[in-house]
Coordinates of C-alpha atoms in Angstrom, one line a residue:
M61 CA -59.7 -134.9 -78.9
K62 CA -60.1 -138.4 -80.2
L63 CA -58.9 -139.0 -83.7
R64 CA -60.9 -141.2 -86.1
R65 CA -58.7 -144.1 -87.3
S66 CA -58.1 -144.1 -91.0
P67 CA -59.2 -147.3 -92.9
P68 CA -56.5 -149.5 -94.3
L69 CA -55.1 -148.2 -97.6
L70 CA -55.9 -151.5 -99.4
A71 CA -59.6 -151.2 -98.6
V72 CA -59.7 -147.6 -99.8
L73 CA -58.1 -148.6 -103.1
A74 CA -60.4 -151.5 -103.6
A75 CA -63.5 -149.3 -103.1
A76 CA -62.2 -146.7 -105.5
V77 CA -61.6 -149.4 -108.2
L78 CA -65.2 -150.7 -107.7
L79 CA -66.8 -147.3 -108.0
T80 CA -64.7 -146.5 -111.0
A81 CA -65.7 -149.7 -112.7
C82 CA -69.4 -149.0 -112.0
F83 CA -69.7 -145.3 -112.7
G84 CA -66.3 -143.9 -113.9
D85 CA -64.3 -141.3 -112.1
D86 CA -66.5 -139.0 -109.9
E87 CA -69.6 -140.1 -111.8
P88 CA -72.6 -138.8 -109.8
V89 CA -75.5 -141.0 -108.9
F90 CA -79.1 -139.8 -109.4
P91 CA -82.3 -141.2 -108.1
P92 CA -84.1 -143.0 -110.9
V93 CA -87.4 -141.2 -111.7
A94 CA -90.3 -141.7 -114.1
V95 CA -91.7 -138.5 -115.7
T96 CA -94.8 -138.1 -117.9
L97 CA -95.0 -135.1 -120.2
A98 CA -98.5 -134.3 -121.2
H99 CA -98.7 -131.7 -123.9
I100 CA -100.5 -129.7 -126.6
N101 CA -99.4 -127.0 -129.1
D102 CA -100.8 -124.6 -131.6
H103 CA -104.4 -124.5 -130.5
H104 CA -104.7 -121.1 -132.2
S105 CA -107.9 -120.0 -130.4
Q106 CA -109.7 -123.1 -131.8
L107 CA -111.9 -123.7 -128.8
D108 CA -114.8 -125.5 -130.3
P109 CA -114.7 -129.0 -131.6
F110 CA -114.5 -129.7 -135.3
A111 CA -117.9 -131.2 -136.1
N112 CA -118.4 -134.0 -138.5
T113 CA -114.7 -134.7 -139.1
E114 CA -114.3 -137.7 -141.3
L115 CA -111.9 -140.4 -140.1
Q116 CA -111.5 -144.1 -140.8
L117 CA -112.7 -145.8 -137.7
G118 CA -112.8 -149.6 -137.6
G119 CA -111.9 -149.5 -141.3
V120 CA -115.1 -147.5 -142.2
A121 CA -115.4 -143.8 -143.1
T122 CA -117.0 -142.2 -140.0
Q123 CA -117.9 -138.7 -139.0
V124 CA -117.1 -137.6 -135.5
D125 CA -116.6 -134.5 -133.4
L126 CA -112.8 -134.0 -133.1
G127 CA -111.2 -132.0 -130.4
G128 CA -112.4 -128.8 -128.7
F129 CA -110.7 -127.3 -125.7
A130 CA -113.2 -128.7 -123.2
R131 CA -112.0 -132.2 -124.4
V132 CA -108.4 -131.1 -124.0
T133 CA -109.2 -130.2 -120.4
A134 CA -111.0 -133.6 -119.9
A135 CA -107.9 -135.4 -121.2
F136 CA -105.7 -133.5 -118.8
R137 CA -108.1 -134.2 -115.9
R138 CA -107.2 -137.9 -116.2
Y139 CA -103.8 -137.0 -114.7
D140 CA -105.4 -135.5 -111.5
G141 CA -103.8 -137.0 -108.4
R142 CA -100.7 -138.2 -110.3
S143 CA -97.4 -136.8 -109.0
D144 CA -95.3 -137.7 -112.1
V145 CA -97.0 -135.5 -114.7
I146 CA -95.8 -132.2 -116.2
K147 CA -98.4 -130.3 -118.2
L148 CA -97.0 -128.3 -121.2
H149 CA -98.2 -126.0 -123.9
A150 CA -95.7 -125.5 -126.7
G151 CA -97.0 -122.2 -128.0
D152 CA -99.3 -120.5 -130.5
A153 CA -102.3 -120.3 -128.2
I154 CA -103.9 -117.3 -129.8
T155 CA -105.1 -116.0 -133.2
G156 CA -107.0 -118.2 -135.5
S157 CA -110.7 -117.9 -134.8
L158 CA -113.5 -115.4 -133.8
Y159 CA -112.7 -116.2 -130.2
Y160 CA -109.5 -114.2 -130.6
T161 CA -111.0 -111.6 -133.0
L162 CA -113.6 -110.8 -130.4
F163 CA -111.9 -111.4 -127.0
K164 CA -108.1 -110.9 -127.8
G165 CA -106.9 -113.9 -125.7
A166 CA -109.3 -113.8 -122.8
A167 CA -111.2 -116.8 -123.9
D168 CA -108.0 -118.8 -124.6
A169 CA -106.6 -117.8 -121.2
A170 CA -109.8 -118.9 -119.4
L171 CA -109.8 -122.3 -121.0
M172 CA -106.1 -122.8 -120.5
N173 CA -106.5 -122.1 -116.8
T174 CA -109.0 -125.0 -116.6
V175 CA -105.9 -127.2 -117.3
C176 CA -103.4 -125.1 -115.4
F177 CA -100.3 -125.8 -117.4
D178 CA -96.9 -126.0 -115.7
A179 CA -95.3 -124.1 -118.5
F180 CA -96.1 -122.3 -121.8
A181 CA -93.6 -121.5 -124.5
V182 CA -94.1 -118.2 -126.4
G183 CA -95.0 -119.0 -130.0
N184 CA -94.5 -116.7 -133.0
H185 CA -98.2 -115.9 -133.4
E186 CA -98.3 -114.7 -129.8
F187 CA -96.8 -111.5 -131.4
D188 CA -99.3 -111.1 -134.1
D189 CA -100.8 -108.1 -132.3
G190 CA -97.3 -107.0 -131.1
D191 CA -95.9 -107.1 -127.6
A192 CA -98.9 -105.2 -126.3
G193 CA -101.2 -108.0 -127.6
L194 CA -99.1 -110.6 -126.0
R195 CA -99.2 -108.7 -122.7
T196 CA -103.0 -108.6 -122.8
F197 CA -103.1 -112.4 -123.2
V198 CA -100.6 -113.0 -120.5
D199 CA -102.4 -110.7 -118.1
E200 CA -105.6 -112.7 -118.7
L201 CA -103.7 -116.0 -118.2
H202 CA -102.3 -114.8 -114.9
K203 CA -105.7 -113.6 -113.5
G204 CA -106.3 -117.0 -112.0
A205 CA -104.5 -119.1 -109.5
C206 CA -102.4 -121.0 -112.0
K207 CA -99.9 -118.3 -112.9
T208 CA -98.5 -120.5 -115.7
P209 CA -94.8 -119.6 -116.4
I210 CA -94.3 -117.9 -119.7
L211 CA -91.0 -119.2 -121.2
S212 CA -88.6 -118.3 -123.9
A213 CA -84.8 -118.4 -123.4
N214 CA -84.2 -116.4 -126.6
I215 CA -86.6 -113.4 -126.2
A216 CA -85.4 -110.3 -124.4
P217 CA -88.0 -107.5 -124.3
A218 CA -86.6 -104.0 -123.7
A219 CA -87.1 -102.4 -120.3
G220 CA -90.3 -100.5 -120.1
T221 CA -92.0 -102.3 -122.9
P222 CA -95.2 -104.4 -122.4
M223 CA -93.5 -107.8 -122.0
S224 CA -90.5 -106.6 -119.9
G225 CA -90.1 -109.0 -116.9
R226 CA -92.9 -111.2 -118.2
I227 CA -90.9 -113.9 -120.0
A228 CA -88.5 -116.3 -118.2
P229 CA -85.9 -118.5 -119.8
S230 CA -86.8 -121.6 -117.8
T231 CA -88.8 -123.0 -114.9
V232 CA -88.4 -126.0 -112.6
K233 CA -91.0 -128.6 -111.7
T234 CA -90.4 -131.1 -108.9
V235 CA -91.5 -134.7 -109.7
N236 CA -91.4 -137.1 -106.8
G237 CA -88.6 -135.2 -105.2
V238 CA -86.6 -134.8 -108.4
R239 CA -86.2 -131.4 -110.0
I240 CA -87.0 -131.2 -113.8
G241 CA -85.8 -128.1 -115.7
I242 CA -88.0 -126.8 -118.5
V243 CA -86.4 -124.4 -121.0
G244 CA -88.6 -122.3 -123.4
L245 CA -87.6 -121.5 -127.0
T246 CA -89.2 -119.5 -129.7
I247 CA -88.3 -119.5 -133.4
K248 CA -86.4 -116.4 -134.2
G249 CA -86.5 -115.6 -137.9
K250 CA -90.2 -116.6 -138.3
T251 CA -91.3 -114.4 -135.4
T252 CA -89.4 -111.3 -136.5
N253 CA -90.3 -111.8 -140.1
S254 CA -93.8 -113.2 -139.9
S255 CA -95.3 -111.5 -136.8
R256 CA -95.2 -108.0 -135.3
P257 CA -92.9 -107.8 -132.2
L258 CA -91.4 -104.5 -131.2
A259 CA -88.2 -103.6 -133.0
S260 CA -86.7 -103.3 -129.5
T261 CA -87.6 -106.9 -128.5
V262 CA -84.4 -108.9 -129.0
F263 CA -84.6 -112.4 -130.4
E264 CA -81.4 -114.3 -129.7
D265 CA -79.9 -117.3 -131.6
E266 CA -82.0 -120.4 -130.6
V267 CA -79.0 -122.7 -130.0
T268 CA -77.0 -120.2 -128.0
A269 CA -79.9 -119.1 -125.9
A270 CA -81.1 -122.7 -125.2
Q271 CA -77.6 -123.9 -124.2
T272 CA -77.1 -120.9 -121.9
A273 CA -80.4 -121.6 -120.1
I274 CA -79.5 -125.3 -119.9
D275 CA -76.1 -124.5 -118.4
A276 CA -77.8 -122.2 -115.8
L277 CA -80.0 -125.1 -114.7
K278 CA -77.0 -127.4 -114.5
R279 CA -75.3 -125.0 -112.1
Q280 CA -78.4 -125.4 -109.9
E281 CA -77.6 -129.2 -109.9
I282 CA -80.6 -129.9 -112.1
R283 CA -79.8 -132.9 -114.3
H284 CA -83.1 -133.6 -116.3
I285 CA -83.9 -131.0 -119.0
V286 CA -86.9 -130.6 -121.2
L287 CA -86.8 -128.1 -124.0
L288 CA -90.3 -126.6 -124.6
S289 CA -89.8 -125.5 -128.1
H290 CA -91.8 -123.5 -130.7
Q291 CA -89.7 -123.8 -133.8
G292 CA -91.0 -126.9 -135.7
Y293 CA -90.3 -130.6 -135.9
E294 CA -87.4 -130.5 -138.3
A295 CA -85.7 -127.7 -136.3
D296 CA -86.2 -129.7 -133.1
K297 CA -84.5 -132.7 -134.5
A298 CA -81.6 -130.5 -135.7
I299 CA -81.1 -128.5 -132.5
A300 CA -80.9 -131.6 -130.4
A301 CA -77.6 -132.5 -131.9
R302 CA -76.2 -129.1 -131.1
L303 CA -77.1 -129.0 -127.4
T304 CA -75.6 -130.8 -124.4
D305 CA -77.7 -132.2 -121.5
V306 CA -81.1 -131.9 -123.2
D307 CA -83.2 -135.0 -122.6
A308 CA -86.6 -134.3 -124.3
I309 CA -88.1 -131.8 -126.6
I310 CA -91.8 -131.0 -126.6
G311 CA -92.5 -129.0 -129.7
G312 CA -94.9 -126.9 -131.7
D313 CA -95.1 -124.5 -134.7
S314 CA -95.0 -127.1 -137.6
H315 CA -98.4 -128.5 -136.6
S316 CA -96.9 -132.0 -137.0
L317 CA -98.9 -135.1 -136.3
L318 CA -96.4 -137.7 -135.0
G319 CA -97.2 -141.4 -134.7
D320 CA -98.9 -144.0 -136.8
F321 CA -102.4 -142.8 -137.8
S322 CA -102.7 -144.7 -141.1
A323 CA -105.6 -146.7 -139.7
Q324 CA -107.5 -143.5 -139.3
G325 CA -106.6 -142.3 -142.8
L326 CA -104.2 -139.7 -141.6
S327 CA -100.6 -139.1 -142.7
S328 CA -97.9 -138.2 -140.1
S329 CA -94.5 -136.5 -140.1
G330 CA -92.6 -139.0 -138.0
P331 CA -92.7 -141.4 -135.1
Y332 CA -93.9 -140.5 -131.6
P333 CA -91.7 -140.2 -129.8
T334 CA -89.0 -139.4 -132.3
R335 CA -85.6 -140.5 -130.9
V336 CA -82.4 -138.6 -131.7
V337 CA -79.1 -138.0 -129.9
N338 CA -77.8 -134.8 -128.3
K339 CA -74.3 -133.4 -128.5
D340 CA -73.2 -135.7 -125.7
G341 CA -74.4 -138.7 -127.7
K342 CA -77.3 -139.3 -125.3
T343 CA -80.9 -140.0 -126.2
V344 CA -83.3 -137.2 -126.8
C345 CA -87.0 -137.9 -127.1
I346 CA -89.1 -135.5 -129.3
G347 CA -92.9 -135.1 -129.3
Q348 CA -95.5 -132.9 -130.9
A349 CA -99.3 -133.1 -130.8
W350 CA -100.7 -131.8 -134.1
E351 CA -102.9 -128.7 -133.9
Y352 CA -106.1 -126.8 -133.0
A353 CA -106.9 -128.7 -129.8
K354 CA -107.5 -131.9 -131.8
A355 CA -105.0 -134.1 -129.9
I356 CA -102.9 -134.5 -126.8
G357 CA -99.4 -135.9 -126.5
E358 CA -98.2 -138.2 -123.7
M359 CA -94.5 -139.0 -123.3
A360 CA -93.4 -141.3 -120.5
I361 CA -89.6 -141.0 -119.8
Q362 CA -87.7 -143.2 -117.4
F363 CA -84.4 -141.7 -116.1
N364 CA -81.7 -144.0 -114.8
D365 CA -79.3 -143.5 -111.9
R366 CA -76.9 -141.7 -114.2
G367 CA -79.5 -139.1 -114.9
E368 CA -79.9 -140.3 -118.5
V369 CA -82.9 -141.3 -120.5
A370 CA -83.3 -145.1 -120.1
S371 CA -86.4 -145.3 -122.1
C372 CA -89.2 -143.1 -123.6
T373 CA -92.5 -144.2 -124.9
G374 CA -95.8 -142.6 -125.6
Q375 CA -98.4 -141.6 -128.1
A376 CA -100.2 -138.6 -129.5
S377 CA -103.9 -139.3 -129.4
L378 CA -106.9 -137.8 -131.1
L379 CA -109.7 -136.5 -128.9
L380 CA -113.0 -137.8 -130.1
G381 CA -116.7 -137.4 -129.2
S382 CA -118.8 -140.4 -128.6
S383 CA -121.4 -139.9 -131.3
F384 CA -120.7 -141.2 -134.8
K385 CA -122.2 -141.0 -138.3
R386 CA -121.7 -143.3 -141.2
K387 CA -123.2 -143.4 -144.7
N388 CA -126.4 -145.4 -145.2
A389 CA -127.3 -147.4 -148.3
A390 CA -128.4 -144.2 -150.0
G391 CA -125.0 -142.5 -149.3
A392 CA -126.4 -140.1 -146.7
W393 CA -124.6 -139.6 -143.3
T394 CA -126.7 -140.9 -140.5
T395 CA -126.2 -141.4 -136.8
L396 CA -124.9 -144.8 -135.9
P397 CA -127.5 -147.0 -134.2
E398 CA -126.9 -147.5 -130.5
A399 CA -125.8 -151.1 -130.7
D400 CA -123.3 -150.3 -133.5
R401 CA -122.1 -147.3 -131.5
Q402 CA -121.4 -149.4 -128.5
G403 CA -119.5 -151.9 -130.6
L404 CA -117.5 -149.2 -132.1
L405 CA -116.7 -147.6 -128.7
A406 CA -115.5 -151.0 -127.5
S407 CA -113.2 -151.4 -130.4
L408 CA -111.9 -147.8 -130.1
S409 CA -111.1 -148.3 -126.4
T410 CA -108.1 -150.5 -127.4
A411 CA -106.7 -148.0 -129.8
G412 CA -103.9 -146.2 -128.1
N413 CA -104.0 -143.2 -130.5
L414 CA -107.7 -142.4 -129.9
N415 CA -109.3 -140.9 -126.8
V416 CA -113.1 -140.9 -126.7
M417 CA -114.4 -138.6 -124.0
E418 CA -117.0 -136.1 -123.1
P419 CA -116.1 -132.4 -122.7
D420 CA -115.1 -131.3 -119.2
T421 CA -118.1 -129.6 -117.6
A422 CA -116.1 -126.8 -115.9
A423 CA -114.3 -126.0 -119.1
A424 CA -117.5 -126.1 -121.1
A425 CA -119.0 -123.7 -118.6
Q426 CA -116.1 -121.3 -119.1
L427 CA -116.4 -121.5 -122.8
A428 CA -120.1 -120.7 -122.5
N429 CA -119.1 -117.3 -121.2
F430 CA -117.8 -116.4 -124.6
S431 CA -119.5 -118.7 -127.1
G432 CA -122.8 -116.8 -127.2
Q433 CA -121.3 -113.8 -128.8
V434 CA -119.2 -115.9 -131.1
E435 CA -122.1 -118.1 -132.2
S436 CA -124.3 -115.1 -133.1
R437 CA -121.5 -113.8 -135.4
K438 CA -120.4 -117.2 -136.6
A439 CA -123.9 -118.1 -137.6
E440 CA -124.2 -115.5 -140.4
V441 CA -124.2 -117.5 -143.6
I442 CA -122.4 -115.8 -146.5
G443 CA -122.6 -118.5 -149.2
S444 CA -121.5 -122.0 -149.8
A445 CA -118.6 -124.1 -151.2
A446 CA -119.6 -126.5 -154.0
E447 CA -116.6 -128.7 -153.1
A448 CA -113.9 -128.9 -150.4
L449 CA -111.2 -126.3 -150.6
C450 CA -108.2 -128.1 -149.3
L451 CA -105.4 -126.5 -147.3
V452 CA -101.7 -127.1 -148.3
R453 CA -98.7 -125.0 -147.7
V454 CA -96.0 -126.5 -150.0
P455 CA -97.1 -129.1 -152.5
G456 CA -95.7 -132.5 -151.5
E457 CA -95.4 -131.7 -147.8
S458 CA -95.5 -134.7 -145.4
T459 CA -98.5 -133.9 -143.1
N460 CA -101.9 -133.4 -144.7
R461 CA -103.2 -130.2 -143.1
S462 CA -106.6 -131.0 -144.5
A463 CA -106.9 -134.4 -142.9
G464 CA -110.5 -135.2 -142.0
V465 CA -112.0 -133.0 -144.6
A466 CA -113.8 -135.1 -147.2
G467 CA -112.4 -134.6 -150.7
C468 CA -108.9 -133.6 -149.3
E469 CA -107.5 -137.1 -148.5
A470 CA -104.4 -136.7 -150.7
A471 CA -104.3 -132.9 -151.0
N472 CA -100.7 -132.6 -149.8
T473 CA -99.5 -134.9 -152.6
L474 CA -100.9 -133.0 -155.5
A475 CA -99.1 -130.4 -157.6
R476 CA -101.9 -127.8 -157.4
G477 CA -101.3 -127.3 -153.7
S478 CA -103.8 -125.3 -151.7
D479 CA -107.3 -124.8 -153.1
A480 CA -108.0 -122.4 -150.1
A481 CA -105.0 -120.2 -150.8
Q482 CA -105.8 -120.2 -154.5
V483 CA -109.4 -119.1 -153.9
V484 CA -108.2 -116.4 -151.4
A485 CA -105.9 -115.0 -154.1
E486 CA -108.8 -115.0 -156.5
A487 CA -110.9 -113.0 -154.0
F488 CA -108.1 -110.5 -153.7
L489 CA -107.9 -110.1 -157.4
A490 CA -111.6 -109.6 -157.6
G491 CA -111.5 -107.1 -154.7
S492 CA -108.9 -104.9 -156.4
L493 CA -110.2 -103.2 -159.5
A494 CA -106.7 -102.2 -160.6
A495 CA -104.7 -105.4 -160.1
D496 CA -103.4 -107.6 -162.9
V497 CA -102.4 -110.4 -160.5
A498 CA -102.8 -111.2 -156.7
I499 CA -100.3 -113.0 -154.5
Q500 CA -101.1 -114.6 -151.2
N501 CA -98.7 -116.4 -148.8
A502 CA -99.8 -119.9 -147.8
G503 CA -99.4 -119.3 -144.1
G504 CA -101.9 -116.5 -144.1
V505 CA -104.6 -119.0 -145.0
R506 CA -105.3 -121.1 -141.9
V507 CA -107.9 -123.9 -142.5
A508 CA -109.4 -126.1 -145.2
L509 CA -113.1 -125.4 -146.0
P510 CA -115.4 -128.4 -146.3
A511 CA -118.1 -128.5 -149.0
G512 CA -121.3 -126.9 -147.8
P513 CA -122.4 -123.6 -146.2
L514 CA -119.9 -120.9 -145.6
S515 CA -120.4 -118.5 -142.6
M516 CA -118.7 -115.5 -141.2
N517 CA -116.9 -118.0 -138.9
S518 CA -115.6 -119.8 -142.0
A519 CA -114.1 -116.6 -143.4
F520 CA -112.6 -115.3 -140.1
T521 CA -111.1 -118.7 -139.3
L522 CA -109.7 -119.0 -142.8
L523 CA -108.2 -115.5 -142.6
P524 CA -107.9 -114.6 -138.9
F525 CA -105.4 -111.8 -139.0
T526 CA -105.9 -108.0 -139.2
N527 CA -104.3 -107.7 -142.6
V528 CA -105.5 -105.3 -145.3
L529 CA -105.3 -105.3 -149.1
V530 CA -102.7 -103.2 -150.8
E531 CA -101.6 -102.7 -154.5
L532 CA -98.0 -102.4 -155.6
K533 CA -96.5 -101.6 -159.0
L534 CA -93.9 -104.2 -160.0
T535 CA -92.2 -105.1 -163.2
G536 CA -92.4 -108.7 -164.5
S537 CA -88.8 -109.4 -163.4
Q538 CA -89.7 -108.1 -159.9
I539 CA -92.7 -110.4 -159.7
A540 CA -90.5 -113.3 -160.6
A541 CA -88.1 -112.2 -157.9
V542 CA -90.9 -112.0 -155.4
L543 CA -91.8 -115.6 -156.1
E544 CA -88.2 -116.7 -155.8
D545 CA -87.9 -114.8 -152.5
A546 CA -90.9 -116.5 -151.1
V547 CA -89.7 -120.1 -151.8
A548 CA -86.1 -119.3 -150.8
N549 CA -87.4 -118.1 -147.4
H550 CA -88.4 -121.6 -146.4
L551 CA -86.2 -123.7 -148.7
D552 CA -82.9 -121.9 -148.3
N553 CA -83.2 -119.7 -145.3
G554 CA -84.9 -122.2 -142.9
Q555 CA -87.8 -119.8 -142.2
S556 CA -91.5 -120.5 -142.3
N557 CA -93.0 -122.5 -145.2
G558 CA -96.0 -120.2 -144.7
S559 CA -94.1 -117.9 -147.1
H560 CA -94.8 -120.3 -150.0
P561 CA -96.7 -118.3 -152.7
Y562 CA -100.0 -118.7 -154.4
A563 CA -101.4 -116.4 -157.0
A564 CA -104.5 -115.4 -159.0
G565 CA -104.0 -114.3 -162.6
L566 CA -100.5 -115.7 -162.5
R567 CA -99.2 -119.2 -163.1
W568 CA -96.0 -121.1 -163.3
S569 CA -93.9 -124.3 -163.3
L570 CA -92.0 -124.8 -160.0
D571 CA -88.9 -127.0 -159.5
L572 CA -87.9 -127.0 -155.9
S573 CA -84.8 -129.1 -156.6
K574 CA -83.1 -126.2 -158.4
P575 CA -81.3 -123.3 -156.8
K576 CA -82.8 -119.8 -156.2
G577 CA -83.4 -117.9 -159.4
Q578 CA -84.0 -121.1 -161.4
R579 CA -87.1 -122.5 -159.6
F580 CA -89.9 -120.7 -161.4
S581 CA -90.4 -121.0 -165.2
N582 CA -93.2 -120.6 -167.7
L583 CA -94.5 -117.6 -165.9
Q584 CA -97.7 -116.4 -167.5
V585 CA -100.3 -113.7 -166.8
R586 CA -104.1 -114.0 -167.3
S587 CA -105.8 -111.0 -168.9
R588 CA -108.6 -109.7 -166.7
T589 CA -110.7 -108.7 -169.7
A590 CA -110.1 -111.6 -172.2
G591 CA -109.2 -114.4 -169.8
T592 CA -106.3 -115.4 -172.0
W593 CA -102.8 -116.3 -170.9
S594 CA -99.6 -114.8 -172.1
A595 CA -96.0 -114.7 -171.0
L596 CA -95.0 -112.5 -168.1
E597 CA -93.0 -109.7 -169.7
P598 CA -89.8 -108.8 -167.6
A599 CA -89.9 -105.1 -168.4
R600 CA -93.6 -104.5 -168.3
T601 CA -95.1 -102.9 -165.2
Y602 CA -98.0 -104.8 -163.5
T603 CA -100.2 -104.0 -160.5
V604 CA -100.1 -106.7 -157.8
A605 CA -102.7 -107.0 -155.1
T606 CA -101.6 -108.6 -151.8
N607 CA -101.9 -108.3 -148.1
D608 CA -100.0 -105.5 -146.3
F609 CA -98.1 -108.1 -144.2
I610 CA -96.0 -109.6 -147.0
A611 CA -96.2 -106.3 -149.0
S612 CA -94.1 -104.8 -146.2
G613 CA -91.4 -107.5 -146.7
K614 CA -92.5 -109.9 -144.0
D615 CA -92.2 -113.6 -144.4
G616 CA -89.2 -113.2 -146.6
Y617 CA -90.8 -111.2 -149.3
T618 CA -87.9 -108.8 -149.6
T619 CA -88.5 -107.6 -153.2
F620 CA -92.0 -106.6 -152.1
G621 CA -90.5 -104.9 -149.1
T622 CA -88.2 -102.7 -151.2
V623 CA -91.0 -101.4 -153.3
F624 CA -93.2 -100.9 -150.2
A625 CA -90.5 -99.0 -148.3
A626 CA -90.2 -96.6 -151.2
G627 CA -93.9 -95.8 -150.9
N628 CA -94.8 -97.3 -154.2
Y629 CA -98.1 -98.8 -153.1
V630 CA -101.7 -98.0 -152.5
N631 CA -103.5 -99.1 -149.4
N632 CA -107.1 -100.1 -150.1
Y633 CA -107.9 -100.4 -146.3
L634 CA -110.0 -103.5 -147.1
L635 CA -109.7 -106.1 -144.3
Y636 CA -108.5 -109.2 -146.2
S637 CA -111.0 -111.4 -144.4
Q638 CA -113.8 -109.0 -145.4
T639 CA -112.6 -109.1 -149.0
F640 CA -113.1 -112.9 -149.0
V641 CA -116.6 -112.4 -147.4
D642 CA -117.5 -110.0 -150.2
Y643 CA -116.2 -112.4 -152.8
V644 CA -118.3 -115.2 -151.5
K645 CA -121.4 -113.1 -151.1
V646 CA -121.3 -111.9 -154.7
R647 CA -120.9 -115.4 -156.1
S648 CA -123.1 -117.2 -153.5
T649 CA -121.3 -120.5 -154.4
I650 CA -117.6 -120.8 -154.8
R651 CA -115.6 -123.8 -156.1
R652 CA -112.1 -124.7 -157.0
P653 CA -110.7 -122.8 -159.9
S654 CA -110.3 -124.6 -163.3
A655 CA -107.0 -126.5 -163.6
A656 CA -105.7 -123.9 -166.0
D657 CA -106.2 -121.1 -163.4
Y658 CA -104.1 -122.7 -160.6
S659 CA -100.9 -120.9 -160.0
H660 CA -99.0 -124.2 -159.6
Q661 CA -99.2 -125.8 -163.1
S662 CA -96.4 -128.3 -162.4
V663 CA -94.3 -129.0 -159.3
R664 CA -91.1 -131.0 -158.8
T665 CA -90.2 -131.4 -155.1
A666 CA -86.8 -130.7 -153.6
A667 CA -86.3 -134.5 -153.6
G668 CA -86.8 -134.5 -157.4
V669 CA -90.3 -136.1 -157.4
T670 CA -92.7 -134.8 -160.0
L671 CA -96.2 -134.4 -158.4
P672 CA -99.4 -135.4 -160.1

């Protein structure tokens, strides 16, 4: 046998020194690769476009159709034939409109399959109808050829339950010969407290579960990791610093608009992409694409030969129709003349954060299979709103959830907070003959209502869940504790800010910069008969109307939960959305309450800013 002659020792040492200088001891070399992450999140069964949405276009207030899932599909179609694109949905596909009320996820699944996502992260609202409801949606989603992977590293359904074997911690997508790992993650506390998963379905710690899934991919020699997260923008920024080897986070849950949309008259929660560093000190790029099929995110990541993020760029962009209205000299909205329309289209084509496009025809055809039944129900007019009822969760929050609704341009900056939640609470109080006050959690109210006609669709989109009205007996001190619980849930416990309270017949001063137990002051109750206000008496017993969800202690309402568990409540069995419908029908026209009747009489933010 012929032996291979060894190279001279000096040459070996020289080569070792050169490699060490370039890459360090045993530093692996990876093929550089460019990856594009195209994504949406939180479409919440909002499949139709938002007609006549008011935006600033070309510096002028303009009405345009915004979003609609057929436009989402059209946006994703632009990537057809490209080998570098991964298509992602960051959760909360279902609940939020009559499409879900009537079809329980079948319509959403049909439209999602016109995109054929490479991965879908389980959102908290996927459990609103329990594990069985999620299973129904997943079965519909997997009827077609796409078989989109359902991901969450921290959800473990019990054997024999509806979602057993249906959720994977991760999946792998090959891009130009390079494997990219995608890890799913679902917010734990919010899902267990604010939705209805089975008690046997285990939700593990987000950080621990995510790192375990990342490490499992690393053992498969996968270097590039995307976290597909449904836990909110702030949580995404925080978790990045606690994880090794994560490169990008595509998120949902907080409905955050990222990027500069000031020219369109919209506020945002941060830059797109947002750049932070992981536990290794390496760049992590974070993206989110607002809500309700209004936008699509595109993040372009360049990985170097060390397997690290060399650069990330991109943009969330709004999906617009091509017909526009502007106010004429008389102040009436009129369709833009063709020459002006073409000029506006030309100017919009250079705006990176706007996508003007027609709906995809195949997706529109799929939607037509469902829209007929929905339209007939939606069309039933129940009354009107004399003015816009703006949507806010916590007064002073960064993103304006009512963006595009005329009259709500600065709603998130005002102390009064949510007109919509306030009016819903008033409807509850009116619907309960026995109640002294009514309390509603902000997250149970889903959209702003523009001025104009109100339909069944308005009501069931505003209040899409299957909650019913209940009445509980509480002392004044317990009511104060309920309010403190609700704010502490999001401010101290890191849970959903959907727990933030609104009330009818009850008002207060709120200082979010103070500790729990000291945030609410000047608590007053309104007499149902005289309409006068007096101090809430700690020892007096009051009847409180609310929805059965928070009454049972969900969303951090622990004091409610204690009373409920003891059986000290009456269930009216009135669907809360129907209670709102009845309220509107009786009044014909509804409007914002008087300033004195808002629950938030004054608000100081956690940063110490007093809101106007």
